[in-house]
mmCIF file of C-alpha atoms in Angstrom:
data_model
loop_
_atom_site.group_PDB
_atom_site.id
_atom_site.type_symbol
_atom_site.label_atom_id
_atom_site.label_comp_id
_atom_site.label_asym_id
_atom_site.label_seq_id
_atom_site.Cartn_x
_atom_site.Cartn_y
_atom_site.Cartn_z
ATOM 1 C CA UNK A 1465 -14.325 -24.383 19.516
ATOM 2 C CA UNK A 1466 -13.552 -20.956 19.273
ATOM 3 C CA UNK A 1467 -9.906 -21.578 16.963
ATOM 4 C CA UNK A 1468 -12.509 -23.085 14.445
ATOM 5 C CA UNK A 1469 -14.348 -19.840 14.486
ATOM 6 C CA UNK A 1470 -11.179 -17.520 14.994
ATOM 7 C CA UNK A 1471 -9.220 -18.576 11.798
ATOM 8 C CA UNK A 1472 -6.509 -16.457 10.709
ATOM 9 C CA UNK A 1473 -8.511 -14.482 7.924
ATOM 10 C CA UNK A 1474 -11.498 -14.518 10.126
ATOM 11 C CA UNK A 1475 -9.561 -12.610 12.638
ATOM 12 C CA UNK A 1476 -8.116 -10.617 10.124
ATOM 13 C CA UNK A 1477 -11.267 -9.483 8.357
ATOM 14 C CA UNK A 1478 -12.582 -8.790 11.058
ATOM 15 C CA UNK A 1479 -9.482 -6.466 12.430
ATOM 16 C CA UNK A 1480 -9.869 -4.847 8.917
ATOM 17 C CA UNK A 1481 -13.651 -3.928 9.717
ATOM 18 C CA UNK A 1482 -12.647 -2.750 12.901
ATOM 19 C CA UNK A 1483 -9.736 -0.492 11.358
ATOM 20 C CA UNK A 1484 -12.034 0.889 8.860
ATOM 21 C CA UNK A 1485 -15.088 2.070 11.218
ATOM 22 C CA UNK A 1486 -12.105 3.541 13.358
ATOM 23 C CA UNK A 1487 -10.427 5.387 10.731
ATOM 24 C CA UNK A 1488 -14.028 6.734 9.531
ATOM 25 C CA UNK A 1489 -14.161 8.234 12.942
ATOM 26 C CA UNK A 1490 -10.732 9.286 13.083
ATOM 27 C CA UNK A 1491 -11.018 11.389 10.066
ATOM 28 C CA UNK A 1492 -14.920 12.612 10.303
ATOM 29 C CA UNK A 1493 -13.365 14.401 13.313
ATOM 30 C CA UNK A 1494 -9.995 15.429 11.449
ATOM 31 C CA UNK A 1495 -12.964 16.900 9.219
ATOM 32 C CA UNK A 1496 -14.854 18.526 12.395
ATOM 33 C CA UNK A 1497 -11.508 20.317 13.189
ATOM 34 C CA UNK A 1498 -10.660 21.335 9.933
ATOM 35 C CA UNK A 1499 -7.647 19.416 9.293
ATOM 36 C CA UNK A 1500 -5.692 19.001 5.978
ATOM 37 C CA UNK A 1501 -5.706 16.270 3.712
ATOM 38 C CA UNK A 1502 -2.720 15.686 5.914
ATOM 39 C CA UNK A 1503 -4.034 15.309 8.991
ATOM 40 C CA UNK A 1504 -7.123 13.462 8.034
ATOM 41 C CA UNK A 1505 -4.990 10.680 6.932
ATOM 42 C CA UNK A 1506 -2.907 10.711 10.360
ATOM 43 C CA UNK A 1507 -5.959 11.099 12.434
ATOM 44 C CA UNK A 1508 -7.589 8.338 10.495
ATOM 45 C CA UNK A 1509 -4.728 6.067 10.587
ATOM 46 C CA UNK A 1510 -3.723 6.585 14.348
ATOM 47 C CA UNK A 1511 -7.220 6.301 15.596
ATOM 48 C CA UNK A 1512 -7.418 2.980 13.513
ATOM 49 C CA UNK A 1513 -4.229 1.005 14.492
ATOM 50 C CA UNK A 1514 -2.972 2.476 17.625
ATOM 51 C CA UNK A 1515 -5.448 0.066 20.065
ATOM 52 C CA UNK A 1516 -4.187 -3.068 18.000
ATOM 53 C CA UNK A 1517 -0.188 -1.860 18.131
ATOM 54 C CA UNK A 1518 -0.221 -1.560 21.599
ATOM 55 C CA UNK A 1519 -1.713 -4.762 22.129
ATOM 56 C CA UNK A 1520 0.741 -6.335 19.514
ATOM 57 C CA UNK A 1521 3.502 -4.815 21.496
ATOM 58 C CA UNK A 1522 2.267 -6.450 24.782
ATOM 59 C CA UNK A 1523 2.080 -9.686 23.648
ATOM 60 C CA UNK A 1524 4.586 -10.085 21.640
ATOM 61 C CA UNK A 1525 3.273 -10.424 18.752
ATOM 62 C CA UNK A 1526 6.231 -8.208 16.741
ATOM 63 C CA UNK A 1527 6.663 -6.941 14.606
ATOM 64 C CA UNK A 1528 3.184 -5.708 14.825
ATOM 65 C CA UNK A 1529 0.372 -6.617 12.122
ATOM 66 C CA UNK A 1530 -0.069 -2.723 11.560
ATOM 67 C CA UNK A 1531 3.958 -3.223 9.838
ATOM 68 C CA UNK A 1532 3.432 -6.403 8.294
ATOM 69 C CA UNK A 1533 0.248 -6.521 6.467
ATOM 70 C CA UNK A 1534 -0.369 -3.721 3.899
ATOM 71 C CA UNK A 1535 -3.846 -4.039 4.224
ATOM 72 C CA UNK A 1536 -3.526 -2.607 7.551
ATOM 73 C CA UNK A 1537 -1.657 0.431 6.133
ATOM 74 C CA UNK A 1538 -3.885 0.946 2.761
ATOM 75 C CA UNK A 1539 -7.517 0.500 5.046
ATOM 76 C CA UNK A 1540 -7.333 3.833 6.879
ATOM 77 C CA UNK A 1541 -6.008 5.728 3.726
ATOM 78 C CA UNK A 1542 -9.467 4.467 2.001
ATOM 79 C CA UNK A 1543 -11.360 5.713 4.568
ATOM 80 C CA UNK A 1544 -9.561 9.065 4.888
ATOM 81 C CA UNK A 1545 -10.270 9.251 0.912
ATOM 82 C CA UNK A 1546 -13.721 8.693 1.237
ATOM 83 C CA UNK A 1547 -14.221 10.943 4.308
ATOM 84 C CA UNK A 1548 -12.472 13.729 2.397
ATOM 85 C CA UNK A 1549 -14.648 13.590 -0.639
ATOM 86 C CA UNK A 1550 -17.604 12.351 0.863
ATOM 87 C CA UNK A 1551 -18.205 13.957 4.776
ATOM 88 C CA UNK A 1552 -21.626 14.599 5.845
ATOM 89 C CA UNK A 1553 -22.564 18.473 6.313
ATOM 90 C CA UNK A 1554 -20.772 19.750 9.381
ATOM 91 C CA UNK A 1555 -23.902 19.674 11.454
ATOM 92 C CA UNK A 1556 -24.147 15.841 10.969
ATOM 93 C CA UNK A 1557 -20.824 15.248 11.570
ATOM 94 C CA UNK A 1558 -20.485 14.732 15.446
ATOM 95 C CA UNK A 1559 -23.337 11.829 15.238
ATOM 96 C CA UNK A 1560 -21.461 10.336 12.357
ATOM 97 C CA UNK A 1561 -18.088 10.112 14.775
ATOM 98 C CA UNK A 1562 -19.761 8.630 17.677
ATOM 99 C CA UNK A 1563 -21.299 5.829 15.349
ATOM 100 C CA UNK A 1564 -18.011 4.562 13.752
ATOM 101 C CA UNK A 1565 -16.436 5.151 17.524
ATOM 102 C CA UNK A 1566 -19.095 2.479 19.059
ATOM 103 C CA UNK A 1567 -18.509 0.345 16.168
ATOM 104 C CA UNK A 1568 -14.680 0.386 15.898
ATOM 105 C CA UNK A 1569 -15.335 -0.193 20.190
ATOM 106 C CA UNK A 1570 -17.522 -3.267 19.729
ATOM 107 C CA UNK A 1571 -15.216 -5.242 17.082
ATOM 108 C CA UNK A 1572 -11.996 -4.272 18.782
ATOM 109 C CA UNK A 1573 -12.848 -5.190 22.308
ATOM 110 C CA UNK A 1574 -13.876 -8.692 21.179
ATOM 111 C CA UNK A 1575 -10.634 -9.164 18.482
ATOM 112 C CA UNK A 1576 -8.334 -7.794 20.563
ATOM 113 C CA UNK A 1577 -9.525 -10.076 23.646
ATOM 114 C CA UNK A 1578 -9.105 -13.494 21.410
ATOM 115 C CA UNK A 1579 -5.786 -12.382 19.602
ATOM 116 C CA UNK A 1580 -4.809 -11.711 23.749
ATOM 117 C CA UNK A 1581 -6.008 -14.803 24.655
ATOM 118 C CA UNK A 1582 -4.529 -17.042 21.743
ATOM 119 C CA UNK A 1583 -1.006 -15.763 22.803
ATOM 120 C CA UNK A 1584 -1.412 -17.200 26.038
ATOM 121 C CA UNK A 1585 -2.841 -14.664 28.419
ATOM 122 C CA UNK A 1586 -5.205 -15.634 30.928
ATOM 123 C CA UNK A 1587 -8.741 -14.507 30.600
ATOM 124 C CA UNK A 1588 -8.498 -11.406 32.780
ATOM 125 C CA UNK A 1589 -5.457 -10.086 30.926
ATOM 126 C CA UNK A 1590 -6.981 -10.555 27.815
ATOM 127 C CA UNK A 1591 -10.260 -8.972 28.724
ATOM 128 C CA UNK A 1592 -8.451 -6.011 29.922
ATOM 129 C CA UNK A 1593 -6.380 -5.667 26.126
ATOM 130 C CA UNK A 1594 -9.377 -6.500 24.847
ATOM 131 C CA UNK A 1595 -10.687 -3.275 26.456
ATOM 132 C CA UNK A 1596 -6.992 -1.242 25.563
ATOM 133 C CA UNK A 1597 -7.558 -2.357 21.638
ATOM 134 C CA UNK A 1598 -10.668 -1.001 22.042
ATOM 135 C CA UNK A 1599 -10.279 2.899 23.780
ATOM 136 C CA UNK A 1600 -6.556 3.143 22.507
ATOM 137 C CA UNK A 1601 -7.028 4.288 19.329
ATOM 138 C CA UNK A 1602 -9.832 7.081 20.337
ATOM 139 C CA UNK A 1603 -7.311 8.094 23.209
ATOM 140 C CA UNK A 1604 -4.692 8.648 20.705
ATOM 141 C CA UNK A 1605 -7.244 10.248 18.447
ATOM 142 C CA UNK A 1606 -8.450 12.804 21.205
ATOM 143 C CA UNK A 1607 -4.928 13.765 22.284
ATOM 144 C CA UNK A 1608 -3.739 14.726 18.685
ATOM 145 C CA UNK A 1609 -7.055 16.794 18.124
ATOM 146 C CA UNK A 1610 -6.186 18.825 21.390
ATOM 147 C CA UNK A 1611 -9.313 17.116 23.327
ATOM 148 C CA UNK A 1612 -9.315 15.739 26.646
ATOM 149 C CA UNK A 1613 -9.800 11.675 25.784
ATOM 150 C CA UNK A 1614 -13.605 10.854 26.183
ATOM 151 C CA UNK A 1615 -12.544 8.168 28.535
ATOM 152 C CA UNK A 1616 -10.963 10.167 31.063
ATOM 153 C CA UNK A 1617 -13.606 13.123 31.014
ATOM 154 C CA UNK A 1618 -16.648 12.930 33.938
ATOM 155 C CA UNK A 1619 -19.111 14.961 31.678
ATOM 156 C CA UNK A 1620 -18.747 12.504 28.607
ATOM 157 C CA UNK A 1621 -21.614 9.528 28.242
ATOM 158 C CA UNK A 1622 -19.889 6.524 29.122
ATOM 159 C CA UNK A 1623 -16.929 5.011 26.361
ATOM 160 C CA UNK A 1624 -14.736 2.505 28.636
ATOM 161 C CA UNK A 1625 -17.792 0.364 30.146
ATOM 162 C CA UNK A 1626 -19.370 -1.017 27.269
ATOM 163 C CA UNK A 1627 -16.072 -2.571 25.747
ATOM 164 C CA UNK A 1628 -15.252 -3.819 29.089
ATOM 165 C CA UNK A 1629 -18.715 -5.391 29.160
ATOM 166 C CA UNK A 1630 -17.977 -6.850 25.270
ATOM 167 C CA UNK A 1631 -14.426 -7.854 26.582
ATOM 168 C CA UNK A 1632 -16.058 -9.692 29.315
ATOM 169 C CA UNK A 1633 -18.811 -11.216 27.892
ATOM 170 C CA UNK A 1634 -15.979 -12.779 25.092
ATOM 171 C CA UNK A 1635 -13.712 -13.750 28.171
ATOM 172 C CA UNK A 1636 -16.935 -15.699 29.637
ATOM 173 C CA UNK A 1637 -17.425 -17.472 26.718
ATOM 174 C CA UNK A 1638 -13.468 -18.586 26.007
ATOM 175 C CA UNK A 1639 -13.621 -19.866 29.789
ATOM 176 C CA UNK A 1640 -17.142 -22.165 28.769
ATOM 177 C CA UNK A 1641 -16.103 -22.752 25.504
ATOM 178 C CA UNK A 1642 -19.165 -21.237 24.010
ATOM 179 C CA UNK A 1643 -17.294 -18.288 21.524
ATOM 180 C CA UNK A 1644 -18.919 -18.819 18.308
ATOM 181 C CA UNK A 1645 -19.860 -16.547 15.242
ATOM 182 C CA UNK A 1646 -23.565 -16.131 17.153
ATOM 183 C CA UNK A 1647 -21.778 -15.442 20.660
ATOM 184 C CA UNK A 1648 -19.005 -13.511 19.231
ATOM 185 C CA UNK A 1649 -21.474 -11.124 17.442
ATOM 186 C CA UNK A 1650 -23.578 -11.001 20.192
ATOM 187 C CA UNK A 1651 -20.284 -9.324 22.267
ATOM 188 C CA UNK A 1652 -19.613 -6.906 19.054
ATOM 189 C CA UNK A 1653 -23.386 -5.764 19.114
ATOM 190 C CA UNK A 1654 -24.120 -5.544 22.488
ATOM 191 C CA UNK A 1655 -20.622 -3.293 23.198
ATOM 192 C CA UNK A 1656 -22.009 -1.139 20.526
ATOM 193 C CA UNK A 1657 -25.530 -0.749 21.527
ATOM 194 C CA UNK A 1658 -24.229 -0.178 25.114
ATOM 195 C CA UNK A 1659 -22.479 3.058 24.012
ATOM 196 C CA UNK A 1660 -25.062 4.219 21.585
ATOM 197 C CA UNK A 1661 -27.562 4.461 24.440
ATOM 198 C CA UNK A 1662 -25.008 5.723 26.366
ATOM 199 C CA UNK A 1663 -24.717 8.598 24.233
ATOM 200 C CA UNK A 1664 -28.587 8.765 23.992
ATOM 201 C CA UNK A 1665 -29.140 8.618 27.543
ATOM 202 C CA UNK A 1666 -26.131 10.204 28.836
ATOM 203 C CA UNK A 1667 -25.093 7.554 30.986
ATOM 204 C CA UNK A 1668 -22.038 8.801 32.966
ATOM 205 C CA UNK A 1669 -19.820 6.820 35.862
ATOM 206 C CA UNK A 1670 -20.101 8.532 38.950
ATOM 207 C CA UNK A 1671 -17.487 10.845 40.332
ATOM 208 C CA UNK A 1672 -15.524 10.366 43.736
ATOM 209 C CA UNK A 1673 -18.819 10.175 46.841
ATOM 210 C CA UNK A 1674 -19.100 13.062 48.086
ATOM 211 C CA UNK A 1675 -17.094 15.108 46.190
ATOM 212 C CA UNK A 1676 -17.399 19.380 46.189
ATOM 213 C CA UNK A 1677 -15.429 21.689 44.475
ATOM 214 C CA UNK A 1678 -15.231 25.547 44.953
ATOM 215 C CA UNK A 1679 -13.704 26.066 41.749
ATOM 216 C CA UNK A 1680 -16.703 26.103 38.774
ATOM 217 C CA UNK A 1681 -14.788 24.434 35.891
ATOM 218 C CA UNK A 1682 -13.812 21.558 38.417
ATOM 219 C CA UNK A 1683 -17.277 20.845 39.105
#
């Protein structure tokens, strides 16, 4: 059922949504770090493709889409043009980041699952590059603006869970047979809604049981 949903241009409008949410993330915080025109556009485009080309890579899907299709290319530009002209005041900024980040993390973690799972991955596999399409493109994001990646840092709300929860729940449906535009959107939204009341409730993972440092900025 799901190949009647998961056409080609479905799944490439909706990797084109995803790229676009990403790269207005990527560059609000190229903005937030006062970055040149430059470096929005790298920040914008990196954050945007680099979860889908390292899924690409692992499948074998080469060369990757983020080579081959120009819209792929031209998206994050767009958004780096409108960020540059049209950023919120600084003070709004941070909240407009996380947004686009839990969006770019709902779509992703549910394309890059099926695009996983269409190239003949089993469901676990393609859960778990569901869930690298998803964080790899803020990783990459974080590490070229100098800032520990969200999903690595204790003290951050949580970023990794709820696209492994929209990975799953897309994974569960393949195995049933139930992915469908309702089902598929109900991954994308709950993924999302997961991290924004993450960020409003600061949920956080737990650290190691137990665990007692001496040393105050390992605590």
């Amino acid at each position: 059922m799901f190949q009647d949903f998961f056409t080609p241009s479905v799944q490439h409008g909706l990797d084109v949504a995803g790229i676009f949410v990403f790269a207005i993330s990527g560059a609000l915080l190229a903005v937030r770090k006062n970055f040149d025109v430059f470096g929005i556009a790298v920040l914008a485009t990196v954050t945007s493709v680099g979860g889908g080309l390292f899924r690409d890579l692992v499948i074998g899907a080469v060369p990757p889409a983020a080579f081959t299709d120009l819209a792929y290319f031209v998206t994050p530009l767009v958004a780096a043009t409108l960020v540059y002209f049209l950023h919120p005041e600084v003070t709004r900024i941070n909240r407009a980041v996380s947004t686009f980040d839990a969006a770019g993390l709902g779509l992703f973690c549910v394309t890059g699952t099926v695009k996983a799972y269409e190239y003949g991955l089993g469901l676990t596999a393609s859960a778990t590059l569901g869930l690298a399409t998803a964080v790899g493109g803020g990783v990459l994001r974080d590490v070229l603006a100098n800032e520990v990646p969200s999903l690595l840092r204790w003290d951050r709300d949580l970023y990794a869970v709820p696209a492994m929860v929209g990975a799953g729940m897309v994974a569960l449906c393949l195995r049933y047979d139930a992915l469908n535009p309702l089902t598929s959107g109900l991954a994308v939204i709950t993924a999302f809604s997961l991290r924004m009341l993450a960020m409003h409730f600061h949920w956080r993972a737990p650290r190691a049981w137990n665990r007692r440092s001496a040393t105050p900025d390992e605590a």
